[in-house]
XYZ file of C-alpha atoms in Angstrom:
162
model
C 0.000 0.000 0.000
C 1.340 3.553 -1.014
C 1.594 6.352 1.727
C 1.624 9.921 1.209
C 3.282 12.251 4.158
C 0.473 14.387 5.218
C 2.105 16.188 8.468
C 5.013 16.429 11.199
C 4.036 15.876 14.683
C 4.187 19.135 16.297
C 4.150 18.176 20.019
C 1.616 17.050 22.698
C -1.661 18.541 22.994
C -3.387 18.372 26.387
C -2.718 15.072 29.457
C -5.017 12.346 27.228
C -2.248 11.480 24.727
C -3.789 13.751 21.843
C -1.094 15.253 19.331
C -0.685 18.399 17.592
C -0.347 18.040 13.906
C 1.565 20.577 11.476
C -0.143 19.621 7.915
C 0.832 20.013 4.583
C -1.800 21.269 2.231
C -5.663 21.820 2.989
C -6.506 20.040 6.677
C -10.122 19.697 5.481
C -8.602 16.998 3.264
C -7.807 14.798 6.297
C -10.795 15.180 8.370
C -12.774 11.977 7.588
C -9.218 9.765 7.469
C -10.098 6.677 9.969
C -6.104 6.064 10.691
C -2.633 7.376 10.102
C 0.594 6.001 9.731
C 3.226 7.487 12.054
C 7.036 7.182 11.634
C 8.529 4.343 13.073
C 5.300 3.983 15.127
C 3.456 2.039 12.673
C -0.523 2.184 12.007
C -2.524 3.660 14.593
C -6.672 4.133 14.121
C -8.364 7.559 14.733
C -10.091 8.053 17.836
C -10.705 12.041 17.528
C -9.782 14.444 14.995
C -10.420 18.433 14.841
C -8.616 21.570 13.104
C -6.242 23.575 15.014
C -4.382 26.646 14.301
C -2.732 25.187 11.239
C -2.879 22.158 11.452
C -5.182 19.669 13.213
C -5.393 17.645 16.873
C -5.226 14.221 17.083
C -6.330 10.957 19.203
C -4.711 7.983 18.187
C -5.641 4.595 19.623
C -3.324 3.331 22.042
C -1.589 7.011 22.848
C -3.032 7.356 25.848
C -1.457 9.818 27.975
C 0.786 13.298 28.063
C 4.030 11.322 27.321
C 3.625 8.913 25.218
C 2.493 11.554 22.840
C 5.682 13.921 23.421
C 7.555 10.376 22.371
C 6.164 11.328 18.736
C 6.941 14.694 18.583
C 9.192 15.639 15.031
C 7.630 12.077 13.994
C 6.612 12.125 10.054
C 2.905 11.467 9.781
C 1.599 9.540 6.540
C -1.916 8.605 5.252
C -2.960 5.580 2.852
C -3.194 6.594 -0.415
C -6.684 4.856 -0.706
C -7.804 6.584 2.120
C -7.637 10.114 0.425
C -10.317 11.586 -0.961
C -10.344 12.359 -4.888
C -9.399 15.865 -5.343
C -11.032 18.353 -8.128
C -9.321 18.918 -11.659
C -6.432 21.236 -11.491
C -5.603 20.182 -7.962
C -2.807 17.436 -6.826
C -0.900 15.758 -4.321
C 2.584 16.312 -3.947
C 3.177 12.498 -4.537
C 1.283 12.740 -7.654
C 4.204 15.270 -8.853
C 7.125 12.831 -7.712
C 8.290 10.938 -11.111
C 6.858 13.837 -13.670
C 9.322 15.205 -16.254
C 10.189 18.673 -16.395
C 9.930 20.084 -19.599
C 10.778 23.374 -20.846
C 8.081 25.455 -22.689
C 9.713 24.422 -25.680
C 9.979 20.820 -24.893
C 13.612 20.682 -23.532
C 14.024 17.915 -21.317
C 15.219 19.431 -17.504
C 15.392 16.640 -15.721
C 12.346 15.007 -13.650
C 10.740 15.646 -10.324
C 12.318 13.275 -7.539
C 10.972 15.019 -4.406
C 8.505 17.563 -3.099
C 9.334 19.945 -0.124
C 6.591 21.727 1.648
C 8.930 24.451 3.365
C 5.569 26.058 4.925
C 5.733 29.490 3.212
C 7.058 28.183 -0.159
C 7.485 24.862 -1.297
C 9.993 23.460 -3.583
C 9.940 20.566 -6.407
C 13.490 18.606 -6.220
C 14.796 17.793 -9.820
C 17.143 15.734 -11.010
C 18.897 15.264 -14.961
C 21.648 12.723 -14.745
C 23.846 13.532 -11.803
C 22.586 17.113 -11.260
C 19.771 17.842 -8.413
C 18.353 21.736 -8.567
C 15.112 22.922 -6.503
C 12.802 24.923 -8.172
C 9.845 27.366 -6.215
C 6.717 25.718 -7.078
C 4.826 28.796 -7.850
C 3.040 30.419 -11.291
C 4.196 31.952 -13.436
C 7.674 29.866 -13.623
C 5.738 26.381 -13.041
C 2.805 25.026 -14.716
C 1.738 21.493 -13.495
C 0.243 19.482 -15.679
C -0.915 16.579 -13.691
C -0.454 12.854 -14.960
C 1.602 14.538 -17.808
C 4.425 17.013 -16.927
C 5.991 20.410 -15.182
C 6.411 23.025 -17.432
C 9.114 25.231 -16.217
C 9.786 28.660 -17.240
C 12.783 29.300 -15.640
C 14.408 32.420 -15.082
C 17.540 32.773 -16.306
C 20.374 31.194 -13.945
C 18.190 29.395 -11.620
C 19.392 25.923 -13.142
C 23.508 26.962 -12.810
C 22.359 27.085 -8.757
């Protein structure tokens, strides 16, 4: 089964064993997911799950009490790819990006996508051609995503020789 990262445990939220969740992309996305996947943790089922600040709080079965949950904090929290809902055209994953090629707008092959990083405020598409790894800002006008297809990317000059 494929797993997509969805947040970073934050810290511990409250004396019951809930967790604070940092998540990448829309929370409402994750509200009706019925378990998560937590780094080195393994599967755990959802008890209770609200949004919070940016992010949401969770109560995970078997994470009952003020320090177990600190034991998770920095942990890398993943959902089940089956699990999350279908999204509208023109809207993606990050793990629907991973494997794309990154074309030019005149067809030039740059390399392809072999990682997504959500750095919060701007996030970043990691490309590779041959040896050579460059990140690019994922952000119009310089990136078009064409999803199941391609990245078109208008780069500005020199951003590649970083």
């Amino acid at each position: 089964m494929e797993v997509t990262r969805i947040a970073t445990v934050q810290d511990a939220f409250g004396i019951q064993g809930a967790i604070k969740l940092y998540t990448l992309g829309d929370t409402a996305r994750y509200l009706n997911l019925t378990r998560l996947q937590i780094e080195g943790v393994g599967t755990l089922k959802i008890k209770k799950l609200e949004v919070y600040e940016v992010g949401m709080v969770v109560e995970l079965v078997g994470i009952s009490s003020r320090s177990l949950a600190e034991r998770l904090k920095g942990k890398q929290v993943y959902a089940f790819d089956e699990d999350l809902p279908p999204l509208e055209e023109g809207v993606y994953y990050y793990h629907d990006l991973i494997g794309l090629p990154v074309r030019s707008p005149q067809g030039e092959d740059l390399g392809k996508v072999i990682d997504v990083h959500d750095h919060g405020h701007q996030d970043t598409l990691e490309v590779r051609k041959g040896l050579k790894k460059y990140l690019v800002p994922l952000q119009a006008p310089y990136v078009e995503v064409r999803p199941k297809e391609c990245i078109v990317l208008d780069a500005p000059e020199g951003l590649l020789e970083i």
